[in-house]
RNA sequence: GUCCUCGUAGCUCAGUCGGAUAGAGCAACGGAUUCCUAAUCCGUAGGCCGUGCGUUCAAAUCGCGCCGGGGACACCA
């Protein structure tokens, strides 16, 4: 009898692996085939067939290896079939199918085994060690401290946080980091914007600075500045660099808002990394020296941008310091120094990412808005230049969020200061709706967020749909007590209906869903899984009485229902969404 | 012009980094309620997977070329 807790998929991998070993031993196949299997480098796969009649698992091994063996695929498949060890075959029926697939049908007895496994492992079910203890740093949000978060930032926030949760679940050591761009030109703009509103509030208005942030929040900061410093800054000019004391207060207040928004969505960071520390601690000079020493910097003239017309006056023929990004696959060499002698944002970003690498993470993940997509190559290029490591950094890009209400689009414009903030949306719909909804699409696809639907208590609202499935699980159990029915262990063999076996199969796929969502950095896979699971459960619930009079059957169905509730709860937990027991 | 991204049912999108007869939700149409929450479910209909070539035993998936949408393209971040 196979051990409880061993995932079915692993057993099938074992079957195929041992079968191949034997064929190698018999000289049918060359030894190399074993080196790769079941790693990533092989074409040989064990997968879940779409078609149910094709079984629970299927392998293409014979199709892939037919040429190497000099045999027809079906003949090789037949050899593989007879080479598989009988001791692992308990409850698994294998057959040759199609052009040379070997299909594995798992018996109902074996399938049902997952129910006690889920109930035993509880909150741990779905967790694994597939991540192999890797140290991963996920950097996300990193919204500039120049204004409140908008919904687009929110999407990045949820995406990053759930990627981090998923990676933890598969056994990675994950840390979350927020990069604060608290140095640079946009911060000066913020400072001047505050001074402008400050003078306005004190009754000494001036012309607004050429570039300024129009939002209400700037006025709030100005008021706070008055409260703290009174008229101290009235004589300060609105051009040039604003005083540090003013800028720092502004950053502190804006970051306070951002932190509280994140807090409302239960997003916690391990590190808040300030760009200023890079400048202060010489990180940038270190990077420049390193690049210089490796002949990765040269002086050159920047090619004019291709996308727009450049007037002759605008044209810049100046020699400047460029990083040889083209050596690492980027389209152009990128500037490291501004005309005023200060480093570019890119230079700081190299230093920042190099700093991450030096902290010893085996993997870096950045979540950016899609509008920064053009930036991916150069940062990856720089990181490779600094560390010699390729593919250390994964960048996940999130597309825009369109807010709608009653079918009409809610217009957002940062320039006009009328954008709808994340805070407003959170107050309107709540964290659960926002978190779940932001993951109902792959991050690369645009997303419509319907404010009305997201807070509606209807089956059209995917959040409620899944949460309600969970609530139902508990509602049945309450009913059981209410009626004073006995809660016996039940006989799982009584679960013979097609719907029951399908539900059980789906429960068994939860761990691999978590794993694939984590490894591919695609949290939406989990969202889809939960919606499917909820749908299947609702269907089952509607067509079968859980609280049957027969205690044996009742107990079995209750176990299935509880296992389903467990999986939904675990899944929602990975999404950071609550699993209410009643609604 | 270059790079990124997307193109799948009327609409919004999945499709597990090549698998066997391409899925879901919404919308449309037809049903289910003396019953554990109808906040739910069941059924019908709907497709040249943008397009052409190529790679392969096998392509919605990979490569190249077009077509179309979105985004990014010098010392802003």
XYZ file of C-alpha atoms (C1' of nucleotides) in Angstrom:
660
model
C 0.000 0.000 0.000
C 1.513 3.340 -1.016
C 2.209 5.855 1.673
C -0.325 8.503 2.403
C 0.716 11.979 1.441
C 2.728 11.039 -1.583
C 1.469 13.114 -4.430
C 0.038 11.051 -7.245
C 2.061 12.928 -9.792
C 5.308 11.913 -8.115
C 4.308 8.293 -8.350
C 3.703 8.583 -12.057
C 7.057 10.301 -12.477
C 8.543 7.364 -10.639
C 6.839 4.889 -12.911
C 8.098 6.555 -16.045
C 11.576 7.054 -14.632
C 11.978 3.448 -13.495
C 10.572 2.214 -16.782
C 13.084 4.265 -18.732
C 15.912 3.033 -16.515
C 15.027 -0.505 -17.308
C 14.873 0.165 -21.031
C 18.308 1.715 -20.821
C 19.481 -1.376 -18.968
C 18.118 -3.542 -21.736
C 19.935 -1.498 -24.307
C 16.786 -0.225 -25.937
C 17.634 3.375 -25.095
C 20.948 5.196 -24.659
C 21.897 6.221 -21.138
C 21.706 9.967 -21.747
C 17.945 9.976 -21.576
C 18.094 9.455 -17.861
C 20.367 12.394 -17.172
C 17.730 14.971 -17.905
C 14.539 13.291 -16.770
C 12.565 14.568 -14.975
C 14.401 17.885 -15.059
C 13.668 20.919 -17.141
C 16.069 20.012 -19.921
C 14.010 17.167 -21.257
C 11.180 17.001 -23.703
C 9.794 14.064 -21.817
C 6.800 15.097 -19.821
C 4.194 13.843 -17.494
C 1.103 15.959 -17.820
C -2.581 16.159 -17.152
C -4.466 15.332 -20.350
C -7.308 17.627 -21.190
C -9.493 14.793 -22.272
C -10.738 12.738 -19.356
C -10.810 9.517 -21.343
C -7.059 9.924 -21.658
C -6.661 9.299 -17.977
C -5.297 11.267 -15.057
C -1.760 11.518 -16.337
C -0.055 10.972 -19.612
C 3.504 10.779 -20.830
C 4.877 11.494 -24.261
C 8.133 9.643 -23.546
C 7.801 7.136 -26.359
C 6.970 9.821 -28.904
C 10.014 11.822 -27.963
C 12.407 8.897 -27.731
C 11.230 6.853 -30.708
C 13.906 8.192 -33.000
C 16.700 7.576 -30.481
C 15.514 4.034 -30.026
C 15.062 3.461 -33.721
C 11.573 2.182 -33.084
C 8.063 3.184 -33.929
C 6.538 5.294 -31.159
C 3.812 2.800 -30.378
C 6.253 -0.087 -30.197
C 8.475 1.829 -27.828
C 5.462 2.774 -25.748
C 4.600 -0.879 -25.507
C 8.106 -1.673 -24.239
C 7.855 1.122 -21.732
C 4.537 -0.220 -20.522
C 5.950 -3.621 -19.762
C 9.092 -2.136 -18.239
C 7.275 -0.195 -15.559
C 7.684 -1.678 -12.079
C 4.663 -3.543 -10.825
C 5.119 -2.490 -7.210
C 4.216 1.100 -8.055
C 1.275 0.135 -10.177
C -1.158 -0.463 -7.360
C -4.309 1.402 -8.237
C -2.896 2.768 -11.468
C -3.909 1.382 -14.824
C -1.649 2.176 -17.761
C -2.458 1.923 -21.386
C -1.024 2.645 -24.754
C -2.987 5.307 -26.594
C -3.022 7.448 -29.688
C 0.221 7.895 -31.593
C 2.294 6.545 -28.697
C 1.183 8.115 -25.459
C 1.143 6.120 -22.266
C -1.874 7.085 -20.235
C -2.313 6.494 -16.521
C -5.714 5.995 -14.998
C -5.793 6.314 -11.252
C -8.352 4.177 -9.499
C -11.122 5.824 -7.473
C -9.610 4.301 -4.327
C -6.318 6.033 -4.940
C -8.000 9.279 -5.901
C -10.061 9.390 -2.727
C -6.907 9.086 -0.754
C -6.327 12.791 -1.187
C -9.237 13.616 1.117
C -7.617 12.374 4.321
C -4.338 13.846 3.169
C -5.901 17.287 2.858
C -7.691 17.010 6.177
C -4.532 15.863 7.895
C -2.219 18.461 6.436
C -4.730 21.261 6.876
C -3.278 24.696 6.244
C -0.121 23.046 4.978
C -1.810 21.325 2.048
C -0.573 22.927 -1.151
C 2.753 23.861 0.344
C 5.830 22.091 -0.933
C 9.592 22.288 -1.189
C 9.697 22.752 -4.933
C 11.421 26.090 -4.439
C 14.397 24.291 -3.030
C 15.145 26.888 -0.395
C 16.101 29.561 -2.896
C 16.518 33.075 -1.537
C 14.280 35.381 -3.505
C 13.850 39.130 -3.270
C 10.625 40.530 -4.668
C 10.684 44.250 -5.268
C 7.338 45.808 -6.015
C 5.175 48.913 -5.757
C 8.154 51.281 -5.387
C 5.750 54.093 -6.227
C 7.415 57.482 -6.175
C 6.783 59.349 -2.944
C 5.352 62.262 -4.873
C 1.691 61.451 -4.501
C -0.846 58.885 -3.377
C -1.056 55.435 -4.916
C -3.444 54.955 -7.783
C -5.112 51.753 -8.867
C -2.276 50.801 -11.188
C 0.099 50.789 -8.238
C -2.453 48.679 -6.442
C -2.341 46.040 -9.119
C 1.427 45.890 -8.907
C 1.196 45.713 -5.136
C -1.140 42.747 -5.146
C 0.749 40.987 -7.903
C 4.061 41.313 -6.098
C 2.659 40.321 -2.747
C 0.960 37.201 -4.085
C 4.031 36.168 -6.042
C 5.906 36.436 -2.756
C 3.274 34.366 -0.940
C 3.332 31.709 -3.635
C 7.105 31.456 -3.555
C 7.059 31.115 0.218
C 4.512 28.352 -0.148
C 6.848 26.339 -2.342
C 9.654 26.730 0.114
C 11.590 29.762 -1.043
C 13.007 32.188 1.477
C 11.275 35.319 0.280
C 11.777 38.945 1.223
C 9.720 41.907 0.053
C 11.274 45.239 -0.750
C 10.087 48.726 -1.636
C 12.494 51.057 -3.392
C 11.866 54.653 -2.409
C 12.856 57.112 -5.112
C 13.553 59.858 -2.654
C 16.274 61.522 -4.686
C 16.066 63.192 -8.029
C 14.210 65.776 -9.994
C 10.669 64.662 -9.300
C 11.280 65.098 -5.603
C 12.356 68.680 -6.226
C 9.145 69.214 -8.137
C 7.237 67.926 -5.144
C 9.106 70.320 -2.855
C 8.330 73.300 -5.068
C 4.707 72.230 -5.385
C 4.435 72.238 -1.615
C 6.063 75.667 -1.339
C 3.648 77.016 -3.912
C 0.620 75.797 -1.956
C 2.293 76.923 1.246
C 2.459 80.504 0.046
C -1.058 80.294 -1.253
C -2.296 79.110 2.126
C -0.438 81.897 3.886
C -2.015 84.496 1.664
C 1.062 85.265 -0.414
C 0.242 83.514 -3.681
C 2.650 83.486 -6.601
C 2.663 82.096 -10.084
C 2.710 78.295 -9.934
C 6.100 76.776 -10.756
C 6.426 75.556 -14.327
C 6.164 71.964 -13.245
C 4.096 71.086 -10.227
C 1.814 68.412 -8.822
C -1.766 69.599 -8.769
C -3.365 67.152 -6.306
C -5.208 68.044 -3.125
C -2.695 66.186 -1.050
C -0.098 68.876 -1.783
C -2.312 71.372 -0.005
C -2.487 69.065 2.998
C 1.268 68.859 3.097
C 1.500 72.657 2.887
C -0.809 72.925 5.884
C 1.332 70.514 7.821
C 4.353 72.585 6.908
C 2.681 75.702 8.254
C 1.729 73.893 11.417
C 5.306 72.844 11.942
C 7.347 75.801 10.678
C 4.908 78.682 10.467
C 6.200 81.357 8.068
C 9.766 80.150 7.982
C 9.846 79.438 4.228
C 8.012 82.435 2.852
C 11.135 83.931 1.389
C 12.288 80.710 -0.216
C 12.330 80.960 -4.006
C 10.129 78.651 -6.038
C 12.904 77.867 -8.454
C 15.937 75.714 -7.861
C 16.372 73.090 -5.220
C 13.798 73.266 -2.431
C 15.042 73.025 1.174
C 15.656 69.545 2.532
C 13.435 70.188 5.543
C 10.465 70.863 3.275
C 11.161 67.927 0.996
C 11.635 65.542 3.883
C 8.345 66.467 5.453
C 6.583 65.972 2.130
C 8.159 62.564 1.580
C 7.379 61.513 5.111
C 3.714 62.422 4.757
C 3.281 60.851 1.331
C 5.071 57.675 2.369
C 2.846 57.560 5.434
C -0.188 57.484 3.167
C 1.337 54.844 0.953
C 2.222 52.662 3.907
C -1.263 52.927 5.278
C -2.800 52.021 1.910
C -0.567 48.968 1.750
C -1.413 48.135 5.323
C -5.102 48.126 4.386
C -4.348 45.385 1.917
C -2.225 43.450 4.392
C 0.933 44.035 2.421
C 4.062 44.173 4.527
C 7.587 44.865 3.386
C 10.766 43.521 4.912
C 12.869 46.341 3.521
C 12.255 49.955 2.590
C 15.256 50.839 0.482
C 16.002 54.517 0.089
C 17.599 55.686 -3.129
C 19.399 58.360 -1.133
C 21.461 55.813 0.717
C 22.937 54.745 -2.608
C 24.168 58.250 -3.255
C 25.288 58.732 0.313
C 27.154 55.480 0.694
C 29.033 55.603 -2.570
C 27.157 52.790 -4.236
C 27.040 54.675 -7.480
C 30.729 55.558 -7.585
C 31.478 51.923 -6.884
C 29.412 50.880 -9.867
C 31.035 53.440 -12.114
C 34.485 52.266 -11.088
C 33.597 48.653 -11.699
C 32.198 49.364 -15.138
C 35.166 51.555 -15.951
C 37.595 48.840 -14.947
C 35.878 46.373 -17.225
C 35.813 48.694 -20.196
C 32.035 48.928 -20.104
C 31.898 52.694 -20.178
C 32.729 54.955 -23.044
C 32.176 58.545 -24.020
C 29.905 59.025 -26.945
C 27.128 61.003 -28.498
C 23.654 59.775 -27.845
C 21.635 58.932 -30.899
C 18.510 61.021 -31.209
C 15.313 59.284 -30.144
C 13.458 57.678 -32.987
C 9.922 58.260 -31.948
C 9.671 62.003 -32.290
C 11.016 64.975 -34.143
C 14.016 66.669 -32.619
C 14.555 70.330 -33.301
C 18.110 71.424 -34.038
C 18.264 73.458 -30.805
C 17.138 70.454 -28.858
C 19.676 68.207 -30.481
C 22.415 67.231 -28.085
C 25.746 66.443 -29.661
C 27.635 66.527 -26.434
C 29.982 63.711 -25.542
C 28.766 61.889 -22.490
C 29.307 58.899 -20.271
C 27.552 55.840 -21.639
C 27.219 52.270 -20.425
C 27.848 49.720 -23.147
C 24.434 48.095 -22.797
C 24.518 46.950 -26.409
C 27.096 44.356 -25.441
C 24.405 42.671 -23.391
C 21.598 42.771 -25.872
C 20.151 46.233 -25.294
C 19.311 48.436 -28.262
C 21.484 51.373 -27.345
C 24.178 52.423 -24.938
C 22.659 54.260 -22.013
C 23.749 57.471 -20.295
C 24.996 57.356 -16.732
C 25.593 61.037 -16.044
C 23.393 64.056 -16.486
C 24.615 67.323 -17.899
C 24.828 68.760 -14.400
C 27.233 66.025 -13.385
C 24.826 64.063 -11.210
C 24.147 60.401 -11.967
C 21.083 59.435 -13.982
C 18.267 57.418 -12.533
C 19.617 54.487 -14.472
C 23.009 54.778 -12.795
C 21.309 54.682 -9.424
C 19.248 51.724 -10.520
C 22.320 49.782 -11.505
C 23.775 50.441 -8.094
C 20.512 49.424 -6.483
C 20.213 46.145 -8.334
C 23.864 45.404 -7.796
C 23.287 45.967 -4.108
C 20.484 43.407 -4.195
C 22.733 40.911 -5.940
C 25.452 41.424 -3.338
C 23.030 40.661 -0.575
C 23.134 37.080 -1.780
C 19.742 36.414 -3.260
C 19.660 33.642 -5.796
C 16.813 35.253 -7.614
C 15.529 38.802 -8.024
C 12.005 39.597 -9.094
C 10.810 43.097 -9.967
C 7.188 43.988 -10.574
C 6.864 47.057 -12.789
C 4.134 48.865 -14.628
C 4.057 48.015 -18.312
C 5.029 51.588 -19.146
C 8.491 50.737 -17.821
C 8.789 47.781 -20.156
C 11.386 49.525 -22.271
C 13.613 49.552 -19.232
C 13.881 45.813 -18.689
C 16.694 45.088 -21.085
C 19.015 47.761 -19.818
C 18.666 46.791 -16.180
C 19.192 43.138 -17.008
C 22.156 44.141 -19.136
C 23.633 46.177 -16.315
C 23.112 43.422 -13.812
C 24.852 40.950 -16.044
C 27.698 43.393 -16.535
C 28.082 43.826 -12.797
C 27.712 40.231 -11.677
C 28.480 38.086 -14.692
C 25.247 36.273 -14.002
C 22.626 36.012 -16.668
C 18.970 35.787 -15.809
C 19.352 36.795 -12.217
C 16.483 39.237 -12.584
C 12.926 38.445 -13.627
C 10.714 41.375 -14.415
C 6.955 40.998 -14.248
C 5.091 43.758 -16.049
C 1.559 44.686 -15.071
C -0.775 46.336 -17.539
C -3.108 49.201 -16.889
C -6.265 49.055 -14.829
C -9.402 50.608 -16.264
C -11.841 51.697 -13.638
C -15.440 51.423 -14.676
C -18.693 52.038 -12.929
C -22.034 50.975 -14.292
C -20.339 50.226 -17.603
C -18.937 53.740 -17.914
C -15.252 54.412 -17.721
C -13.959 56.425 -14.817
C -11.345 58.742 -16.238
C -8.001 58.980 -14.586
C -5.526 61.715 -15.147
C -2.606 62.363 -12.900
C -1.885 65.640 -14.607
C -5.318 67.022 -13.908
C -5.128 65.673 -10.390
C -8.454 63.887 -10.833
C -7.203 60.340 -10.731
C -9.024 57.935 -8.544
C -6.730 56.858 -5.774
C -6.282 53.345 -4.545
C -7.521 54.559 -1.179
C -10.863 55.586 -2.668
C -11.280 52.220 -4.348
C -10.330 50.384 -1.163
C -12.844 52.373 0.865
C -15.471 51.627 -1.732
C -14.972 47.912 -2.256
C -12.654 46.556 0.408
C -9.359 44.751 0.311
C -10.732 41.296 -0.582
C -12.440 42.526 -3.731
C -9.445 44.562 -4.831
C -6.936 41.799 -4.219
C -8.924 39.073 -5.898
C -10.084 41.171 -8.811
C -6.627 42.435 -9.659
C -5.625 38.827 -10.186
C -8.485 37.801 -12.437
C -6.332 38.450 -15.500
C -2.774 37.619 -16.370
C -0.630 40.583 -15.409
C 0.277 41.267 -19.024
C -3.337 41.885 -19.993
C -5.294 45.062 -19.424
C -7.846 44.846 -16.663
C -11.284 46.351 -16.240
C -12.219 46.888 -12.648
C -15.932 47.480 -12.228
C -16.531 49.243 -8.938
C -20.207 48.307 -8.842
C -19.682 44.667 -9.643
C -16.727 44.287 -7.296
C -18.826 45.225 -4.306
C -21.994 43.488 -5.424
C -23.153 40.396 -3.608
C -23.954 38.433 -6.716
C -22.708 35.399 -8.558
C -21.282 37.685 -11.228
C -18.765 38.849 -8.698
C -15.964 36.281 -8.733
C -14.771 37.226 -5.274
C -18.098 36.557 -3.661
C -18.587 33.473 -5.743
C -15.476 31.841 -4.319
C -15.964 33.143 -0.801
C -19.530 31.950 -0.821
C -18.420 28.454 -1.719
C -16.291 28.511 1.392
C -19.134 29.855 3.487
C -21.355 27.045 2.246
C -18.932 24.460 3.519
C -19.378 25.850 6.985
C -23.063 26.360 6.599
C -23.527 22.649 5.968
C -21.643 21.831 9.125
C -23.768 24.226 11.137
C -26.816 22.555 9.728
C -25.470 19.227 10.794
C -25.269 20.378 14.397
C -28.624 22.122 14.232
C -30.270 18.898 13.210
C -28.377 16.927 15.769
C -27.047 14.525 13.179
C -24.136 12.299 13.988
C -20.791 13.238 12.530
C -19.232 9.902 11.776
C -16.134 9.106 9.827
C -18.035 7.745 6.879
C -16.907 5.457 4.139
C -15.071 7.258 1.370
C -15.728 4.347 -0.954
C -19.284 5.634 -1.088
C -18.100 8.590 -3.141
C -18.726 7.114 -6.549
C -20.581 9.814 -8.462
C -18.839 11.380 -11.408
C -19.146 14.829 -9.792
C -17.532 13.544 -6.636
C -14.594 12.005 -8.418
C -14.120 15.116 -10.542
C -14.116 17.271 -7.448
C -11.596 14.987 -5.805
C -9.352 15.138 -8.858
C -9.446 18.921 -8.789
C -8.551 18.962 -5.098
C -5.568 16.806 -5.948
C -4.332 19.346 -8.455
C -4.049 22.153 -5.945
C -0.382 21.639 -5.060
C 0.749 21.600 -8.666
C -1.346 24.679 -9.372
C 0.410 26.538 -6.575
C 3.747 25.343 -7.827
C 3.205 26.362 -11.424
C 1.738 29.730 -10.425
C 4.808 30.369 -8.279
C 7.415 29.221 -10.755
C 5.894 31.095 -13.658
C 5.194 34.159 -11.491
C 1.578 34.064 -12.629
C -0.692 34.431 -9.634
C -3.805 34.541 -11.791
C -3.523 30.799 -12.272
C -4.511 30.358 -8.677
C -7.442 32.720 -9.075
C -8.701 30.708 -12.012
C -8.229 27.479 -10.152
C -10.285 28.736 -7.231
C -13.069 29.919 -9.499
C -13.152 26.499 -11.157
C -13.122 24.743 -7.847
C -15.916 26.924 -6.494
C -17.989 26.292 -9.615
C -17.536 22.571 -9.344
C -18.403 22.634 -5.689
C -21.553 24.711 -6.198
C -22.638 22.285 -8.885
C -22.057 19.310 -6.675
C -23.774 20.934 -3.753
C -26.825 21.709 -5.816
C -27.247 18.219 -7.132
C -26.385 16.082 -4.131
C -27.535 16.142 -0.559
C -24.534 16.340 1.689
C -26.498 15.595 4.843
C -27.824 12.263 3.714
C -29.714 10.123 6.201
C -27.227 7.335 5.761
C -24.416 8.149 8.222
C -21.783 6.356 6.161
C -22.555 8.323 3.025
C -23.097 11.517 4.993
C -19.716 11.188 6.640
C -17.994 10.590 3.336
C -19.612 13.577 1.681
C -18.859 15.750 4.674
C -15.224 14.768 4.435
C -15.175 15.739 0.776
C -16.893 19.024 1.547
C -14.493 19.793 4.372
C -11.524 19.014 2.172
C -12.927 21.366 -0.443
C -13.350 24.080 2.152
C -9.794 23.525 3.264
C -8.418 23.934 -0.239
C -10.482 27.050 -0.904
C -9.308 28.526 2.381
C -5.679 27.715 1.612
C -6.002 29.170 -1.855
C -7.646 32.352 -0.655
C -4.999 32.658 2.006
C -2.318 32.604 -0.685
C -4.176 35.423 -2.402
C -4.411 37.327 0.852
C -8.196 37.183 0.669
C -10.342 36.232 3.648
C -12.334 33.017 3.728
C -15.511 33.874 5.634
C -17.446 31.116 7.380
C -20.742 32.836 6.851
C -21.949 35.564 4.569
C 11.894 53.510 -37.552
C 13.505 50.144 -33.167
C 12.075 47.307 -28.910
C 8.234 45.211 -25.676
C 3.308 43.385 -25.408
C -1.277 41.636 -27.083
C -4.547 39.441 -31.254
C -8.629 32.737 -29.183
C -16.894 32.369 -29.142
C -20.960 38.563 -30.037
C -18.116 40.801 -25.273
C -14.094 40.055 -21.355
C -10.443 36.565 -21.077
C -8.042 31.270 -19.665
C -5.292 27.649 -22.191
C -0.159 24.497 -17.182
C 7.154 27.609 -21.269
C 4.836 21.823 -28.289
C 0.387 17.101 -27.146
C -4.729 13.759 -28.607
C -11.869 16.290 -30.098
C -9.484 24.497 -27.973
C -12.222 26.130 -22.501
C -14.671 29.573 -18.729
C -17.515 33.853 -17.391
C -20.800 37.532 -19.317
C -24.503 38.427 -23.049
C -28.588 35.152 -25.899
C -32.113 31.138 -25.565
C -34.574 27.056 -22.555
C -35.043 24.932 -17.675
C -34.501 23.774 -11.949
C -36.726 26.333 -5.712
C -42.393 22.159 -0.420
C -34.961 20.795 -0.046
C -28.019 21.753 3.506
C -28.113 29.912 1.858
C -31.712 30.502 -5.640
C -25.789 35.029 -3.037
C -26.883 28.725 -6.386
C -27.389 25.147 -10.295
C -28.570 22.329 -15.153
C -29.002 22.555 -20.483
C -28.710 24.761 -25.771
C -26.238 27.692 -29.203
C -21.824 30.077 -30.495
C -14.479 29.182 -33.264
C -10.254 29.509 -40.296
C -7.098 30.413 -32.315
C -5.288 37.901 -36.958
C -2.634 36.094 -41.582
C 1.165 33.477 -44.767
C 5.313 30.308 -44.767
C 8.518 27.194 -41.871
C 10.362 23.633 -37.734
C 8.130 18.822 -35.624
C 5.531 12.376 -35.046
C 2.470 16.568 -33.039
C 1.604 24.038 -33.340
C -3.413 28.469 -30.337
C 1.589 27.485 -28.169
C 8.137 27.590 -31.225
C 10.842 30.580 -35.682
C 10.548 34.207 -39.735
C 7.504 37.784 -42.712
C 3.195 40.636 -43.028
C -1.718 42.974 -40.828
C -4.034 45.264 -36.566
C -4.472 47.235 -31.108
C -1.647 49.018 -26.755
C 2.980 50.651 -24.522
C 8.115 52.434 -24.411
C 12.013 54.921 -26.969
C 18.560 61.123 -25.040
C 21.200 63.478 -19.118
C 12.059 62.054 -16.179
C 11.505 58.424 -12.671
